[in-house]
CSV table of C-alpha atoms in Angstrom, one decimal:
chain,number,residue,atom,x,y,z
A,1,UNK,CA,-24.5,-30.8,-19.9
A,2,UNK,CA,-22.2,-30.4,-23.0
A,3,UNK,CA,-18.8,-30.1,-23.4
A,4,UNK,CA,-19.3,-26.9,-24.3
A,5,UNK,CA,-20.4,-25.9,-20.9
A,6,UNK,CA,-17.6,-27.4,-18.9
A,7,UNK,CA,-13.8,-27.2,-19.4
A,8,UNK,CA,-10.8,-28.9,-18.2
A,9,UNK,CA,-8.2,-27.0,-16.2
A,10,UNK,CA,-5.4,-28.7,-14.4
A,11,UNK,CA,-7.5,-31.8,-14.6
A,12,UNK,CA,-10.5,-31.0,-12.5
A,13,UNK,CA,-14.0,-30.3,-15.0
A,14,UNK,CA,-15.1,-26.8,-14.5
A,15,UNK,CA,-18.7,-25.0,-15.1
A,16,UNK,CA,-20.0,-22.3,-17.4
A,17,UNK,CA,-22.1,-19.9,-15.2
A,18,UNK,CA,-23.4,-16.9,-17.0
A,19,UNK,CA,-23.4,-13.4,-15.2
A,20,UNK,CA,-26.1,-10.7,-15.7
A,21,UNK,CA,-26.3,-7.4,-14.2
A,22,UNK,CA,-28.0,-4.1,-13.6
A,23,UNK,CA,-27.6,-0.5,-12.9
A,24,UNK,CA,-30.7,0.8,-11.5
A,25,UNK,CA,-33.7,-1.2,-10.0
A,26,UNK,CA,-35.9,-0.3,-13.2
A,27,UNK,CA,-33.5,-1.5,-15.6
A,28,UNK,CA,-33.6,-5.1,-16.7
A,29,UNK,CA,-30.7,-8.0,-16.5
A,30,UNK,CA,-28.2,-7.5,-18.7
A,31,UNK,CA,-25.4,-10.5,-19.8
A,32,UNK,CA,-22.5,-8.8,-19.2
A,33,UNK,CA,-20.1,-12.2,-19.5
A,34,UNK,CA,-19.2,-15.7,-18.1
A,35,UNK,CA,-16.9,-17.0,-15.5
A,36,UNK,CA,-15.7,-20.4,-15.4
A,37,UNK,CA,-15.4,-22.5,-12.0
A,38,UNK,CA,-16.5,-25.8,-10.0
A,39,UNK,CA,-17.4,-23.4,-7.2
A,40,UNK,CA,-20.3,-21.4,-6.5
A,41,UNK,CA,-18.9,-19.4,-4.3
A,42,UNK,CA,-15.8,-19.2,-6.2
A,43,UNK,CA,-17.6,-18.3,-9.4
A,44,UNK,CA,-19.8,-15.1,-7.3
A,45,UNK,CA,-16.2,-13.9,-6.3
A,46,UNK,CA,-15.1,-14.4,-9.7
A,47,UNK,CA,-18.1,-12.1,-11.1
A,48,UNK,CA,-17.6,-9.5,-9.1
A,49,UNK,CA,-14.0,-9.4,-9.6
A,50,UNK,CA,-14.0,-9.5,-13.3
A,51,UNK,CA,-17.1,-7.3,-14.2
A,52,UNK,CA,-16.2,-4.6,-11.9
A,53,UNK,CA,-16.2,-2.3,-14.5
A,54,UNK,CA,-20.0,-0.7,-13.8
A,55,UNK,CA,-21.7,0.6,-10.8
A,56,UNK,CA,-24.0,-2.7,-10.3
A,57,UNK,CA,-26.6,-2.6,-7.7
A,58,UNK,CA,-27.4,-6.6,-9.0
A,59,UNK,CA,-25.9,-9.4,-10.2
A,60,UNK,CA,-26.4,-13.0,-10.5
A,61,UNK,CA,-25.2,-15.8,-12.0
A,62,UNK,CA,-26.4,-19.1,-13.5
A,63,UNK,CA,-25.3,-22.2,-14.7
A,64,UNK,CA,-25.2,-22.2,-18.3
A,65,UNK,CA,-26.2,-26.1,-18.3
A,66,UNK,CA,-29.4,-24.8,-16.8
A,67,UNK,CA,-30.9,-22.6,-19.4
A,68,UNK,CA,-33.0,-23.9,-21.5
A,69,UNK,CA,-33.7,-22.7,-25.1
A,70,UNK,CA,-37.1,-22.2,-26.3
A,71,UNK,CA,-36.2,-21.6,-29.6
A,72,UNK,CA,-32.7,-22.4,-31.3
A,73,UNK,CA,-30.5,-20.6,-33.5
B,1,UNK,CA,6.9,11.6,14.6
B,2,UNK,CA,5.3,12.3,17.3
B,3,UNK,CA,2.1,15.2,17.5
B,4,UNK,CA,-0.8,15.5,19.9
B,5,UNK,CA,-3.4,13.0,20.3
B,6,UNK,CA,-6.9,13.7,19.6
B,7,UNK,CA,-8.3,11.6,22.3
B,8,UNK,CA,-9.2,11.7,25.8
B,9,UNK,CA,-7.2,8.2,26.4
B,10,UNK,CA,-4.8,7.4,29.0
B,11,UNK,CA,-1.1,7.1,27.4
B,12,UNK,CA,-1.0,3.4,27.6
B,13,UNK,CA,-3.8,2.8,25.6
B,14,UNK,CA,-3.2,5.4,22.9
B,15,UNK,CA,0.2,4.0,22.6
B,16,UNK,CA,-1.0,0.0,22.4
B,17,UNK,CA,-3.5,1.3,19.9
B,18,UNK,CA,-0.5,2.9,17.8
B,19,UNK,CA,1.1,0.1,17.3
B,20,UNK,CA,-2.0,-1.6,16.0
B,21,UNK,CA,-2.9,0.1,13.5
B,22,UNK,CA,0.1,0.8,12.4
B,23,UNK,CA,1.1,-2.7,12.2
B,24,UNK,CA,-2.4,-3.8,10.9
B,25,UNK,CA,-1.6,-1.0,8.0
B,26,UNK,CA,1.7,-2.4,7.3
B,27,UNK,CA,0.5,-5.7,7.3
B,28,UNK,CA,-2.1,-5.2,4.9
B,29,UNK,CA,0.4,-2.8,2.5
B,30,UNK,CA,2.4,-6.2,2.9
B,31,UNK,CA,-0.5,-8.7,2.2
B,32,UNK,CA,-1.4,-6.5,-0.7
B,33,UNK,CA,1.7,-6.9,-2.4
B,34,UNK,CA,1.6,-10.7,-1.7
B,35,UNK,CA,-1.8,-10.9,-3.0
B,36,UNK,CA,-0.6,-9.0,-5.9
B,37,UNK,CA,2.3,-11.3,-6.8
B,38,UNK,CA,0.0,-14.1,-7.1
B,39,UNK,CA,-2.4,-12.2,-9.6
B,40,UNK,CA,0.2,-13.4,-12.5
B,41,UNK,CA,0.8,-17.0,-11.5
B,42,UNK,CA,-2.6,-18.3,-9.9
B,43,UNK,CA,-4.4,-21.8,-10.4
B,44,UNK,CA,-6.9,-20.4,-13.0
B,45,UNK,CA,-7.6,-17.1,-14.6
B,46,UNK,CA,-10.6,-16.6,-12.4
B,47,UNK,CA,-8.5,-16.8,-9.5
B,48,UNK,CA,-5.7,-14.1,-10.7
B,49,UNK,CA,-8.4,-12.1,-11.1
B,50,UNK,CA,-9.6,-12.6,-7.7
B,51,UNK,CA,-6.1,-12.5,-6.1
B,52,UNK,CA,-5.6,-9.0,-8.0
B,53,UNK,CA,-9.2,-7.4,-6.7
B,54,UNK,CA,-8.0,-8.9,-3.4
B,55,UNK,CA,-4.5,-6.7,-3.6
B,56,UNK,CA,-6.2,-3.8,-4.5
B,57,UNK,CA,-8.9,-3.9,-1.7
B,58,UNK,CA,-5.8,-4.7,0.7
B,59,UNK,CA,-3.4,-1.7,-0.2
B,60,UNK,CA,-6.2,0.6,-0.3
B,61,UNK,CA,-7.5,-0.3,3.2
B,62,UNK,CA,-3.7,0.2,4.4
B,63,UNK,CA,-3.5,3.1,2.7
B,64,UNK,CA,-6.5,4.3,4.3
B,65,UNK,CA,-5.5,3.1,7.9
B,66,UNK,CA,-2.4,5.2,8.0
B,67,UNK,CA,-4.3,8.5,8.8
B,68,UNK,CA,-5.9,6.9,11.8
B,69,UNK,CA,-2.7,7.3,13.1
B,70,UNK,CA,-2.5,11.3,13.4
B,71,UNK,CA,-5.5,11.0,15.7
B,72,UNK,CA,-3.1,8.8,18.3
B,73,UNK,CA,-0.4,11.2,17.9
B,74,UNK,CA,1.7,9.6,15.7
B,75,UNK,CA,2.5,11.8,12.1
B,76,UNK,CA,3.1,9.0,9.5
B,77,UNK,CA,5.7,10.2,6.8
B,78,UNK,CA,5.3,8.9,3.0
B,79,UNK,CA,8.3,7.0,3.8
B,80,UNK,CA,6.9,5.1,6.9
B,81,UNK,CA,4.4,3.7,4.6
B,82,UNK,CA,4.3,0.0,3.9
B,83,UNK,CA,7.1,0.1,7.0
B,84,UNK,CA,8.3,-3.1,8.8
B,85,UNK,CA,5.9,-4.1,11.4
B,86,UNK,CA,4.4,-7.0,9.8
B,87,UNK,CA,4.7,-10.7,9.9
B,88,UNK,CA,7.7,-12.2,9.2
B,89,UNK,CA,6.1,-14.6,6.9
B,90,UNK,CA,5.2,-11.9,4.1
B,91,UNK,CA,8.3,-10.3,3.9
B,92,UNK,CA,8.7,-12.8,0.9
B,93,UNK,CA,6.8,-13.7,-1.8
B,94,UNK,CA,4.1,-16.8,-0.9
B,95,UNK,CA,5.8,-20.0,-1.8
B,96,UNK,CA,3.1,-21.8,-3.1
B,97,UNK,CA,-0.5,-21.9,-3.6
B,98,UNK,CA,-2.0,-23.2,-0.6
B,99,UNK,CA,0.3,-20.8,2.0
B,100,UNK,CA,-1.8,-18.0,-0.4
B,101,UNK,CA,-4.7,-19.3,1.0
B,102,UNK,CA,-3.4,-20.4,4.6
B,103,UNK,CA,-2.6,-16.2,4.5
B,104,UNK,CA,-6.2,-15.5,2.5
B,105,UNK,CA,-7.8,-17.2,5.6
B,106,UNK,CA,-6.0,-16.7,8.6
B,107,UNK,CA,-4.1,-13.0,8.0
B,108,UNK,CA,-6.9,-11.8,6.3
B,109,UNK,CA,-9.0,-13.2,9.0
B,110,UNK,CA,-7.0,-12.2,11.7
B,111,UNK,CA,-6.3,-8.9,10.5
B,112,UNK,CA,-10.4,-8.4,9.8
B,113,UNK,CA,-11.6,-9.7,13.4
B,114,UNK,CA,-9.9,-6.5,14.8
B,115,UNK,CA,-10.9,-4.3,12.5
B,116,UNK,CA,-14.3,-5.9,13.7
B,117,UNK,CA,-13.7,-5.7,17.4
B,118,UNK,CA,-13.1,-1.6,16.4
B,119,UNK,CA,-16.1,-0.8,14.1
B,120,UNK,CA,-17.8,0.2,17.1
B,121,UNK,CA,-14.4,2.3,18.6
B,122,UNK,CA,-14.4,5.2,20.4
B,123,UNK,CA,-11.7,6.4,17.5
B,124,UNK,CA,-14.1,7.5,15.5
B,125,UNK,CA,-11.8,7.5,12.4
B,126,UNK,CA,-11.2,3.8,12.6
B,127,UNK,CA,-14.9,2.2,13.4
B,128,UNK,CA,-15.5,5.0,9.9
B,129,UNK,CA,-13.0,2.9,8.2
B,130,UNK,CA,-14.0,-0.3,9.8
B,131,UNK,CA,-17.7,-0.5,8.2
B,132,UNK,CA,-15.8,-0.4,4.6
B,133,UNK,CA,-13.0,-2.4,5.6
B,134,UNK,CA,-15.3,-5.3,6.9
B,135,UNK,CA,-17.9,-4.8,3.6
B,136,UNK,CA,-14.3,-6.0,0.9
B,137,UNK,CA,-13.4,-8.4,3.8
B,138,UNK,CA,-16.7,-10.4,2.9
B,139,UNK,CA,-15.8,-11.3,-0.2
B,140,UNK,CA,-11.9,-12.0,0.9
B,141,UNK,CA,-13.5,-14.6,3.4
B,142,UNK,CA,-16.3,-16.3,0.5
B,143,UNK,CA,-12.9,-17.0,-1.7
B,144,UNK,CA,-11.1,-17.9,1.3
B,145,UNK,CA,-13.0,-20.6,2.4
B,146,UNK,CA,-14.3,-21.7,-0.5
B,147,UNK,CA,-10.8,-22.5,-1.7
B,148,UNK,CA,-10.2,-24.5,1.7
B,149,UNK,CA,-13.2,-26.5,0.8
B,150,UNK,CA,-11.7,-27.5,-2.2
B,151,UNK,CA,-8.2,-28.4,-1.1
B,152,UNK,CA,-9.7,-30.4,1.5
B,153,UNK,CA,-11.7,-32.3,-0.6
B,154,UNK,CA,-8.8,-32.8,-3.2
B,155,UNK,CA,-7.6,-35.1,-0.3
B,156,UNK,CA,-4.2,-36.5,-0.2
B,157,UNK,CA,-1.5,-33.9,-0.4
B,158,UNK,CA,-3.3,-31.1,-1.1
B,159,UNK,CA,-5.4,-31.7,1.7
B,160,UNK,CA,-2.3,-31.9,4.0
B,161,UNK,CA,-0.4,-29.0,2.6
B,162,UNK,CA,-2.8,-26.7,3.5
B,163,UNK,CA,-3.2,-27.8,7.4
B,164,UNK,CA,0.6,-27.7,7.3
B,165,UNK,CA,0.4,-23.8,6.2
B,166,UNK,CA,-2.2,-23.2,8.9
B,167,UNK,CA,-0.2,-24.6,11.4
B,168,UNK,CA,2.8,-22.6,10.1
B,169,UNK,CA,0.6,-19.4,9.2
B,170,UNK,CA,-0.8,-19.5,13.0
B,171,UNK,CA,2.1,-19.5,14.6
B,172,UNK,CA,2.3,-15.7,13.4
B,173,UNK,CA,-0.7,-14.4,12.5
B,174,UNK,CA,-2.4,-16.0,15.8
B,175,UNK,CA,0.1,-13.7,18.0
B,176,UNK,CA,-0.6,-10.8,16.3
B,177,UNK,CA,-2.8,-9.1,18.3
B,178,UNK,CA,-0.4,-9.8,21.5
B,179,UNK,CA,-0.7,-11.8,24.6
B,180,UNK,CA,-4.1,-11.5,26.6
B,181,UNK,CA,-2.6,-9.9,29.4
B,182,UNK,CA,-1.1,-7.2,27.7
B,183,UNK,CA,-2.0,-4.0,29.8
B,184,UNK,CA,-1.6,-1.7,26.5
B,185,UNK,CA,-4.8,-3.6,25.4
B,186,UNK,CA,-6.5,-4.0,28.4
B,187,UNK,CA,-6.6,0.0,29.2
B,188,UNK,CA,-7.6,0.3,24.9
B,189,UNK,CA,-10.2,-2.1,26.0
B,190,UNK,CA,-11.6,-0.1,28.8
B,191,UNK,CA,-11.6,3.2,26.8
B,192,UNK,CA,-13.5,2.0,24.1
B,193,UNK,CA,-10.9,1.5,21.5
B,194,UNK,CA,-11.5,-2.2,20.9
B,195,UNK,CA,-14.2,-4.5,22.4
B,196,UNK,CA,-12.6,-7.4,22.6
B,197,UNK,CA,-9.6,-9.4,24.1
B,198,UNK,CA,-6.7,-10.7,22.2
B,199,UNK,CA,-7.8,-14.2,23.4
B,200,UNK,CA,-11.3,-13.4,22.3
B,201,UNK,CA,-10.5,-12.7,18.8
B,202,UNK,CA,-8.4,-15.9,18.7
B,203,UNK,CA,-11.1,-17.8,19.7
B,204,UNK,CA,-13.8,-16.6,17.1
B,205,UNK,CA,-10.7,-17.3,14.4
B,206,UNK,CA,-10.5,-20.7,16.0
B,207,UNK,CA,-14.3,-21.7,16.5
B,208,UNK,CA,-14.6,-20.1,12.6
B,209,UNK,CA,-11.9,-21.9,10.9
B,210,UNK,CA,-12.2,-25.3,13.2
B,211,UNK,CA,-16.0,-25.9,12.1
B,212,UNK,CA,-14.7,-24.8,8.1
B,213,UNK,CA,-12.4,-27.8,8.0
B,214,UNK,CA,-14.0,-29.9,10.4
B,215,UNK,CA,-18.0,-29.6,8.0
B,216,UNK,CA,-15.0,-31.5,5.4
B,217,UNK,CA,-13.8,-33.8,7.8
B,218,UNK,CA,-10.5,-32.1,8.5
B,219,UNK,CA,-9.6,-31.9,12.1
B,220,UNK,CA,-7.3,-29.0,12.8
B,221,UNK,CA,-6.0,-27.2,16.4
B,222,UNK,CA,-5.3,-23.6,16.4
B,223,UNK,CA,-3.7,-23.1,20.0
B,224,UNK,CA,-3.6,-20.5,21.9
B,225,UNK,CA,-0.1,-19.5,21.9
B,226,UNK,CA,2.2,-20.8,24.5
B,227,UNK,CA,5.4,-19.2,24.7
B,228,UNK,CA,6.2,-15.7,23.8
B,229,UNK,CA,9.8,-15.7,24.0
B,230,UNK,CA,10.1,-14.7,20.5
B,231,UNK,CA,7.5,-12.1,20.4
B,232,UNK,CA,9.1,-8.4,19.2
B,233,UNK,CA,5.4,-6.3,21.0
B,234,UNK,CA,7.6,-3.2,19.3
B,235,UNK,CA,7.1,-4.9,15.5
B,236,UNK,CA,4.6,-6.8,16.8
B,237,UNK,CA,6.3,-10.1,15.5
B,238,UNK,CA,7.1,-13.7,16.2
B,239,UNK,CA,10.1,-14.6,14.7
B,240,UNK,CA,9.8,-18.5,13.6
């Protein structure tokens, strides 16, 4: 994982999980954001809490350091 | 105020049920605002967020729950709203982080496992609000003991603070719903207001909150409550 996927707060490393939503079952996953936090649980409540602003009938979340690129930038 | 009840209950229970729900609204209106105060000040961003979707799930359930009321007789003015029967351990601000969560897990969670023992009550207004109630609770409870998790893996004093604001924090919240033998309860019992016993809802919050701490190695005793000679059954209070 890099740096860029963890940060430091109050001296405790935190993760990067990316959060993806949908509207309506024949809609795709959308990225609507990131939260940041050790916790898996912590980071679902997070999700929900900060991307509230839609009517989601979906979302997940993923750890950043597990996405893999098949083609760079 | 009092009006006419919209039930077929004997007097005793309608009256025992009153004071629940009006307590369980004020305390909630009260944990709301707790909640809310923490929204500016928390650990991490993530979790002022949290704390803030928290308050707002909180005051809107109380302000929800005061209605119930006119179907026990009892006309709620604007002004009784948010009124003084809660525990004495929200009237002020939450010291410090860990009593947040001591409240997150055990006022929430006592406050939730009677709106669960009434999602199946005979007061149809309440087992409506219940099945909402219990769907934000959900959520309440994943940050709640995922936060206990990680204080009690922190170790040391973190660990330790938080068993001393269960302790502290059950002292109240685990007399709220009144002693077992309460006969208010036991006649809203038998005319389907609320399924189960005072002393049955502290043991689920017990069995529940003993196996959380105990998975990390904590040990923790949540008692059931000795003496009473403090309890206010009007305000539904201990005073510590």
């Amino acid at each position: 994982m890099s740096t860029a996927d963890r940060r430091s707060v109050a001296g405790r490393t935190e993760s990067v999980w990316e959060v993806f939503a949908r509207k309506a079952y024949d809609e795709p996953l959308h990225h609507v954001g990131t939260v940041t936090e050790d916790d898996e649980d912590l980071a679902l409540v997070s999700a929900r809490s900060i991307y509230d602003e839609q009517p989601w009938i979906h979302m997940i979340i993923v750890p950043r350091s597990s996405i893999r690129e098949a083609i760079r930038p | 105020m009092s009006t006419p009840t919209q039930t077929d209950a004997p007097a005793e229970a309608t009256a025992a049920m009153a004071s629940l729900v009006a307590s369980l609204a004020d305390n909630k209106a009260a944990l709301g605002r707790r909640y809310a105060e923490w929204a500016i000040s928390a650990p991490t961003l993530e979790s002022a967020v949290a704390a803030a979707a928290m308050a707002q799930d909180e005051l809107g359930h109380a302000r929800s729950t005061y209605p119930v009321l006119k179907q026990l007789g009892v006309e709620t003015a604007e002004e009784d709203i948010g009124g003084g029967h809660r525990l004495a351990l929200l009237d002020d601000e939450l010291p410090d982080w860990t009593a947040f969560i001591a409240a997150n897990l055990l006022v929430d969670g006592v406050l939730t496992t009677f709106v669960a023992a009434c999602a199946g009550s005979s007061l149809t207004q309440l087992a409506q609000r219940a099945r909402k109630i219990l769907q934000e609770e959900g959520t309440h409870r994943v940050h709640a003991e995922a936060w206990a998790r990680r204080l009690c893996r922190a170790g040391g004093r973190e660990r330790d603070g938080l068993v001393a604001r269960l302790r502290e924090t059950w002292e109240e919240a685990g007399r709220w719903t009144g002693p077992d033998d309460d006969p208010g309860f036991r006649a809203a019992m038998a005319s389907g207001m609320v399924t189960q016993s005072p002393a049955q809802q502290r043991e689920l919050m017990r069995s529940w909150l003993v196996a959380l701490l105990g998975a990390e190695g904590v040990e923790i005793a949540l008692p059931e409550p000795p003496d009473w000679s403090r309890w206010d059954a009007g305000l539904r209070r201990w005073s510590p």
